[in-house]
mmCIF file of C-alpha atoms in Angstrom:
data_model
loop_
_atom_site.group_PDB
_atom_site.id
_atom_site.type_symbol
_atom_site.label_atom_id
_atom_site.label_comp_id
_atom_site.label_asym_id
_atom_site.label_seq_id
_atom_site.Cartn_x
_atom_site.Cartn_y
_atom_site.Cartn_z
ATOM 1 C CA MET A 1 81.779 119.192 123.119
ATOM 2 C CA SER A 2 83.937 122.206 122.461
ATOM 3 C CA ASN A 3 83.304 123.283 126.054
ATOM 4 C CA ARG A 4 84.314 120.051 127.628
ATOM 5 C CA ASN A 5 87.622 118.231 128.047
ATOM 6 C CA ASP A 6 86.539 114.808 129.269
ATOM 7 C CA TRP A 7 85.666 113.158 125.930
ATOM 8 C CA LEU A 8 87.382 110.784 123.386
ATOM 9 C CA MET A 9 86.396 110.485 119.776
ATOM 10 C CA VAL A 10 87.720 107.428 117.838
ATOM 11 C CA PHE A 11 87.873 107.051 113.997
ATOM 12 C CA ASP A 12 88.735 103.324 113.528
ATOM 13 C CA ASN A 13 90.086 102.212 110.309
ATOM 14 C CA ALA A 14 89.349 105.686 108.696
ATOM 15 C CA ASP A 15 89.779 105.153 104.907
ATOM 16 C CA GLY A 16 87.609 107.991 103.668
ATOM 17 C CA GLY A 17 90.375 110.483 103.176
ATOM 18 C CA TYR A 18 91.380 113.638 104.983
ATOM 19 C CA LYS A 19 88.331 115.669 104.078
ATOM 20 C CA ALA A 20 85.946 112.870 105.191
ATOM 21 C CA VAL A 21 87.343 112.836 108.621
ATOM 22 C CA GLU A 22 88.194 116.515 109.251
ATOM 23 C CA LYS A 23 84.505 117.653 108.792
ATOM 24 C CA PHE A 24 83.588 115.482 111.914
ATOM 25 C CA ILE A 25 86.236 116.922 114.212
ATOM 26 C CA PRO A 26 84.678 119.308 116.821
ATOM 27 C CA PHE A 27 86.167 122.870 117.158
ATOM 28 C CA GLY A 28 88.206 123.865 120.213
ATOM 29 C CA ASN A 29 91.189 122.249 121.976
ATOM 30 C CA GLY A 30 89.334 120.085 124.493
ATOM 31 C CA GLY A 31 89.005 116.351 124.435
ATOM 32 C CA SER A 32 91.054 113.735 122.632
ATOM 33 C CA ILE A 33 90.911 112.203 119.156
ATOM 34 C CA LEU A 34 92.289 108.795 118.067
ATOM 35 C CA ILE A 35 92.425 107.967 114.465
ATOM 36 C CA THR A 36 93.615 104.565 112.992
ATOM 37 C CA SER A 37 94.071 104.362 109.274
ATOM 38 C CA ARG A 38 96.044 102.863 106.509
ATOM 39 C CA ASP A 39 95.945 106.435 104.825
ATOM 40 C CA ARG A 40 99.083 108.223 105.892
ATOM 41 C CA ALA A 41 97.560 111.536 104.590
ATOM 42 C CA LEU A 42 95.290 111.598 107.721
ATOM 43 C CA ALA A 43 98.506 112.454 109.738
ATOM 44 C CA ARG A 44 97.877 116.066 108.396
ATOM 45 C CA ILE A 45 95.197 116.283 110.910
ATOM 46 C CA THR A 46 97.567 116.384 113.781
ATOM 47 C CA SER A 47 101.120 117.306 114.219
ATOM 48 C CA GLY A 48 103.973 114.904 113.255
ATOM 49 C CA SER A 49 104.909 114.260 116.925
ATOM 50 C CA HIS A 50 101.333 113.099 117.463
ATOM 51 C CA SER A 51 101.191 110.523 114.871
ATOM 52 C CA CYS A 52 102.803 107.052 114.779
ATOM 53 C CA GLU A 53 103.357 104.706 111.783
ATOM 54 C CA VAL A 54 102.589 101.158 112.610
ATOM 55 C CA THR A 55 104.978 98.828 110.725
ATOM 56 C CA GLU A 56 105.901 95.198 110.886
ATOM 57 C CA MET A 57 106.499 93.568 114.299
ATOM 58 C CA GLU A 58 109.788 92.614 115.695
ATOM 59 C CA GLU A 59 110.474 88.918 115.632
ATOM 60 C CA GLU A 60 110.062 88.439 119.451
ATOM 61 C CA GLU A 61 106.798 90.209 119.705
ATOM 62 C CA ALA A 62 105.450 88.573 116.584
ATOM 63 C CA ILE A 63 106.239 85.020 117.966
ATOM 64 C CA ALA A 64 104.498 86.220 121.250
ATOM 65 C CA LEU A 65 101.449 87.262 119.356
ATOM 66 C CA LEU A 66 101.426 83.946 117.317
ATOM 67 C CA LYS A 67 101.570 81.817 120.319
ATOM 68 C CA LYS A 68 98.933 83.821 122.282
ATOM 69 C CA SER A 69 96.542 83.711 119.360
ATOM 70 C CA ALA A 70 97.223 79.905 118.807
ATOM 71 C CA MET A 71 96.932 79.380 122.652
ATOM 72 C CA VAL A 72 100.424 77.736 122.652
ATOM 73 C CA ASP A 73 102.431 77.811 125.861
ATOM 74 C CA ASN A 74 105.023 75.270 124.834
ATOM 75 C CA ASN A 75 108.446 76.668 124.554
ATOM 76 C CA SER A 76 110.223 73.678 122.972
ATOM 77 C CA VAL A 77 112.833 74.134 120.451
ATOM 78 C CA ASP A 78 110.697 72.640 117.619
ATOM 79 C CA VAL A 79 107.725 75.013 118.553
ATOM 80 C CA VAL A 80 110.143 78.125 118.637
ATOM 81 C CA ILE A 81 111.575 77.199 115.293
ATOM 82 C CA ALA A 82 108.151 76.722 113.679
ATOM 83 C CA ALA A 83 107.032 80.000 115.105
ATOM 84 C CA GLN A 84 110.093 81.872 113.739
ATOM 85 C CA LYS A 85 109.618 80.449 110.322
ATOM 86 C CA LEU A 86 105.881 81.110 110.343
ATOM 87 C CA VAL A 87 105.943 84.854 111.402
ATOM 88 C CA ALA A 88 108.785 85.337 108.727
ATOM 89 C CA ALA A 89 106.603 83.842 106.084
ATOM 90 C CA LEU A 90 103.664 86.013 107.223
ATOM 91 C CA GLY A 91 105.899 89.144 106.818
ATOM 92 C CA TYR A 92 105.639 90.058 110.565
ATOM 93 C CA ILE A 93 102.254 91.585 109.848
ATOM 94 C CA PRO A 94 100.191 91.631 112.966
ATOM 95 C CA VAL A 95 96.782 90.926 111.413
ATOM 96 C CA ALA A 96 98.209 87.972 109.432
ATOM 97 C CA ILE A 97 99.908 86.516 112.544
ATOM 98 C CA ASP A 98 96.813 86.876 114.684
ATOM 99 C CA GLN A 99 94.562 85.264 112.105
ATOM 100 C CA ALA A 100 97.073 82.494 111.605
ATOM 101 C CA GLY A 101 97.419 81.643 115.230
ATOM 102 C CA ALA A 102 93.583 81.835 115.701
ATOM 103 C CA TYR A 103 92.953 79.554 112.697
ATOM 104 C CA ALA A 104 95.507 77.039 113.864
ATOM 105 C CA HIS A 105 93.961 76.844 117.365
ATOM 106 C CA SER A 106 90.399 76.638 115.903
ATOM 107 C CA CYS A 107 91.457 73.628 113.709
ATOM 108 C CA GLY A 108 93.636 72.015 116.484
ATOM 109 C CA TYR A 109 96.864 72.318 114.416
ATOM 110 C CA GLY A 110 100.301 72.616 115.904
ATOM 111 C CA LEU A 111 102.417 75.506 114.653
ATOM 112 C CA ASP A 112 104.710 72.976 112.919
ATOM 113 C CA TYR A 113 101.843 71.312 111.014
ATOM 114 C CA TYR A 114 100.277 74.726 110.170
ATOM 115 C CA LEU A 115 103.630 75.828 108.751
ATOM 116 C CA GLU A 116 103.569 72.763 106.456
ATOM 117 C CA LEU A 117 100.083 73.441 105.430
ATOM 118 C CA PHE A 118 100.851 77.151 104.782
ATOM 119 C CA ALA A 119 103.649 76.338 102.583
ATOM 120 C CA LYS A 120 101.368 74.223 100.283
ATOM 121 C CA GLN A 121 98.013 76.260 100.617
ATOM 122 C CA ARG A 122 99.140 79.802 101.374
ATOM 123 C CA ALA A 123 96.825 81.602 99.057
ATOM 124 C CA LYS A 124 93.722 79.588 100.174
ATOM 125 C CA LEU A 125 94.505 80.070 103.819
ATOM 126 C CA LEU A 126 95.058 83.849 103.489
ATOM 127 C CA SER A 127 91.881 84.446 101.621
ATOM 128 C CA ASP A 128 89.614 81.800 103.164
ATOM 129 C CA THR A 129 86.658 83.275 105.130
ATOM 130 C CA GLU A 130 87.197 80.735 107.978
ATOM 131 C CA PHE A 131 90.630 82.120 108.189
ATOM 132 C CA LYS A 132 89.310 85.621 109.251
ATOM 133 C CA SER A 133 86.494 84.355 111.324
ATOM 134 C CA ALA A 134 88.836 82.370 113.516
ATOM 135 C CA SER A 135 89.901 85.797 114.881
ATOM 136 C CA LEU A 136 88.149 89.101 115.584
ATOM 137 C CA HIS A 137 89.228 90.740 112.366
ATOM 138 C CA GLN A 138 86.442 91.617 109.909
ATOM 139 C CA TYR A 139 88.370 90.415 106.815
ATOM 140 C CA SER A 140 91.072 87.873 105.957
ATOM 141 C CA THR A 141 94.598 89.066 105.348
ATOM 142 C CA TYR A 142 94.318 88.773 101.600
ATOM 143 C CA GLY A 143 90.681 90.049 101.823
ATOM 144 C CA THR A 144 91.824 93.321 103.407
ATOM 145 C CA TRP A 145 94.211 93.952 100.580
ATOM 146 C CA ASP A 146 91.668 92.849 97.993
ATOM 147 C CA ILE A 147 89.296 95.582 99.125
ATOM 148 C CA SER A 148 92.134 98.108 98.831
ATOM 149 C CA MET A 149 92.905 96.996 95.172
ATOM 150 C CA GLU A 150 89.154 97.155 94.323
ATOM 151 C CA GLU A 151 88.967 100.659 95.572
ATOM 152 C CA ILE A 152 92.026 101.523 93.472
ATOM 153 C CA LYS A 153 90.496 99.977 90.381
ATOM 154 C CA HIS A 154 87.215 101.787 91.104
ATOM 155 C CA ARG A 155 89.110 105.080 91.088
ATOM 156 C CA ALA A 156 91.017 104.185 87.822
ATOM 157 C CA GLU A 157 87.594 103.824 86.134
ATOM 158 C CA GLY A 158 86.158 106.991 87.585
ATOM 159 C CA LYS A 159 85.316 110.251 85.865
ATOM 160 C CA ASP A 160 87.784 112.432 87.818
ATOM 161 C CA SER A 161 90.663 112.386 85.288
ATOM 162 C CA GLU A 162 93.351 113.346 87.830
ATOM 163 C CA GLN A 163 92.383 110.659 90.391
ATOM 164 C CA SER A 164 91.782 108.144 87.566
ATOM 165 C CA LEU A 165 95.295 108.705 86.065
ATOM 166 C CA ALA A 166 96.818 108.446 89.601
ATOM 167 C CA ALA A 167 94.962 105.127 90.235
ATOM 168 C CA GLN A 168 95.956 103.738 86.814
ATOM 169 C CA SER A 169 99.503 104.635 87.619
ATOM 170 C CA ALA A 170 99.163 102.821 91.033
ATOM 171 C CA LEU A 171 97.892 99.637 89.214
ATOM 172 C CA ILE A 172 100.878 99.655 86.997
ATOM 173 C CA LEU A 173 103.357 100.150 89.722
ATOM 174 C CA HIS A 174 101.728 97.596 92.002
ATOM 175 C CA ASN A 175 102.284 94.942 89.214
ATOM 176 C CA ILE A 176 105.818 95.776 88.793
ATOM 177 C CA PHE A 177 106.685 96.019 92.594
ATOM 178 C CA ALA A 178 105.336 92.496 92.974
ATOM 179 C CA PHE A 179 108.380 91.052 91.017
ATOM 180 C CA LEU A 180 111.201 93.368 92.370
ATOM 181 C CA HIS A 181 113.213 92.693 95.419
ATOM 182 C CA HIS A 182 111.062 93.984 98.420
ATOM 183 C CA ASP A 183 113.416 96.593 99.797
ATOM 184 C CA ASN A 184 115.253 99.673 98.599
ATOM 185 C CA ILE A 185 113.246 99.929 95.357
ATOM 186 C CA SER A 186 114.635 103.132 93.683
ATOM 187 C CA GLY A 187 112.726 105.497 91.506
ATOM 188 C CA GLU A 188 115.783 105.676 89.402
ATOM 189 C CA ILE A 189 115.063 102.057 88.212
ATOM 190 C CA PHE A 190 111.849 103.282 86.517
ATOM 191 C CA GLU A 191 113.421 106.504 85.166
ATOM 192 C CA ASN A 192 116.334 104.592 83.680
ATOM 193 C CA ALA A 193 114.069 102.110 82.163
ATOM 194 C CA ALA A 194 112.159 104.873 80.452
ATOM 195 C CA LEU A 195 115.308 106.528 79.178
ATOM 196 C CA ASN A 196 116.754 103.288 77.867
ATOM 197 C CA PHE A 197 113.519 102.463 76.124
ATOM 198 C CA MET A 198 113.587 105.839 74.356
ATOM 199 C CA GLU A 199 117.203 105.443 73.293
ATOM 200 C CA SER A 200 116.587 101.836 71.911
ATOM 201 C CA LYS A 201 112.951 102.487 70.668
ATOM 202 C CA ASN A 202 113.967 102.561 66.935
ATOM 203 C CA LYS A 203 116.713 100.076 67.266
ATOM 204 C CA ARG A 204 116.652 96.280 67.083
ATOM 205 C CA ILE A 205 117.729 94.939 70.490
ATOM 206 C CA ASN A 206 119.402 91.479 69.922
ATOM 207 C CA GLY A 207 118.064 88.838 72.360
ATOM 208 C CA LEU A 208 115.272 90.920 73.839
ATOM 209 C CA PRO A 209 112.710 91.619 71.194
ATOM 210 C CA GLN A 210 109.842 90.202 73.224
ATOM 211 C CA SER A 211 110.771 92.128 76.332
ATOM 212 C CA THR A 212 110.959 95.436 74.673
ATOM 213 C CA SER A 213 107.792 94.848 72.623
ATOM 214 C CA LEU A 214 105.779 94.500 75.983
ATOM 215 C CA LEU A 215 106.749 97.919 77.129
ATOM 216 C CA ASP A 216 104.917 101.062 76.186
ATOM 217 C CA PHE A 217 104.892 104.902 77.053
ATOM 218 C CA LYS A 218 102.123 104.333 79.768
ATOM 219 C CA THR A 219 103.894 101.531 81.524
ATOM 220 C CA LEU A 220 107.130 103.594 81.698
ATOM 221 C CA PHE A 221 105.471 106.727 82.647
ATOM 222 C CA LEU A 222 106.556 108.568 79.459
ATOM 223 C CA ASP A 223 104.728 111.667 78.388
ATOM 224 C CA ARG A 224 103.806 112.490 74.774
ATOM 225 C CA ASP A 225 107.269 113.872 74.067
ATOM 226 C CA GLY A 226 109.203 110.827 75.406
ATOM 227 C CA ASN A 227 110.183 112.296 78.627
ATOM 228 C CA TRP A 228 109.791 110.428 82.009
ATOM 229 C CA ASP A 229 106.915 111.890 83.820
ATOM 230 C CA VAL A 230 108.075 111.909 87.483
ATOM 231 C CA LEU A 231 104.821 113.670 88.630
ATOM 232 C CA GLN A 232 102.604 110.937 87.122
ATOM 233 C CA PHE A 233 104.941 108.279 88.747
ATOM 234 C CA GLN A 234 104.791 110.022 92.114
ATOM 235 C CA ALA A 235 100.894 110.222 91.756
ATOM 236 C CA GLY A 236 100.770 106.370 91.595
ATOM 237 C CA ILE A 237 103.254 105.994 94.400
ATOM 238 C CA LYS A 238 101.003 108.214 96.626
ATOM 239 C CA VAL A 239 98.001 106.002 95.910
ATOM 240 C CA LEU A 240 99.777 102.859 96.909
ATOM 241 C CA GLN A 241 101.163 104.568 100.044
ATOM 242 C CA ALA A 242 97.684 105.878 101.011
ATOM 243 C CA PHE A 243 96.576 102.180 101.157
ATOM 244 C CA SER A 244 99.702 100.975 102.935
ATOM 245 C CA LEU A 245 100.714 98.768 100.046
ATOM 246 C CA ILE A 246 104.099 100.318 99.952
ATOM 247 C CA ARG A 247 106.344 102.451 102.072
ATOM 248 C CA GLY A 248 109.111 104.985 101.610
ATOM 249 C CA ASN A 249 109.924 108.429 100.549
ATOM 250 C CA GLU A 250 112.444 110.390 98.438
ATOM 251 C CA MET A 251 112.366 107.973 95.626
ATOM 252 C CA LEU A 252 113.236 104.993 97.758
ATOM 253 C CA TYR A 253 110.521 102.373 98.480
ATOM 254 C CA SER A 254 109.809 99.002 99.971
ATOM 255 C CA VAL A 255 106.919 96.586 100.086
ATOM 256 C CA ASN A 256 106.264 93.807 102.563
ATOM 257 C CA PRO A 257 107.191 90.310 101.022
ATOM 258 C CA LEU A 258 103.705 89.004 102.050
ATOM 259 C CA ILE A 259 102.044 91.816 100.072
ATOM 260 C CA GLN A 260 104.231 90.888 97.081
ATOM 261 C CA THR A 261 103.190 87.175 97.446
ATOM 262 C CA TRP A 262 99.328 88.301 97.609
ATOM 263 C CA SER A 263 100.018 90.281 94.361
ATOM 264 C CA ARG A 264 101.403 87.339 92.614
ATOM 265 C CA ASP A 265 98.788 84.916 93.861
ATOM 266 C CA ARG A 266 95.951 87.131 92.676
#
């Protein structure tokens, strides 16, 4: 292959990590390679100008995808309003929108009725096996994230101490992120919480005895000396980013509202 230029190699949904993919890439400059993955670390294989992060859809294209998947060609005001509300509830996530539309069509539901059903049975719809089988996706929306979480839990229980600690930190952060505002989550929040905890550790906090008793060094990323461990915090962040459960950099992060909802529904 290294002597030819007319080939295309595709790594679809590559989640095995940088090293797992790199060893299969041929030598030379010929041909083309396409990699799709939730792991942003795989961007290291190419230059920054040749990688593209796929985020949430814009409202207009999200509605177009929903109507196409649901086989809806009605442009009435009621349909448009229902579509707007539904794509917003689905966090403008393509796979969730596509599966919702396909499921609505397979059941013969209108978008307005599906929206009512979604409000009452969100967790069941997003994790139902029929929900994913209505489209061409292998897993349901919640199922995709469940697989990611199971892998993180597996790493947390592993023998590799560094990887295990990073995964444990990721699980802690994941649970906390589920209850914060979804956008502009600052790392300073965690640092200040740790510092305030240490300052009040040996004091009685009037009105908040239960809250303070639920906190500990591990949850607050404090080292043995009581200092905030930014490296351990970042290790957990990197794991969540690798599985596309959060986005951000430079100590400012965001999480899709639907992912937060899934976290709370689990």
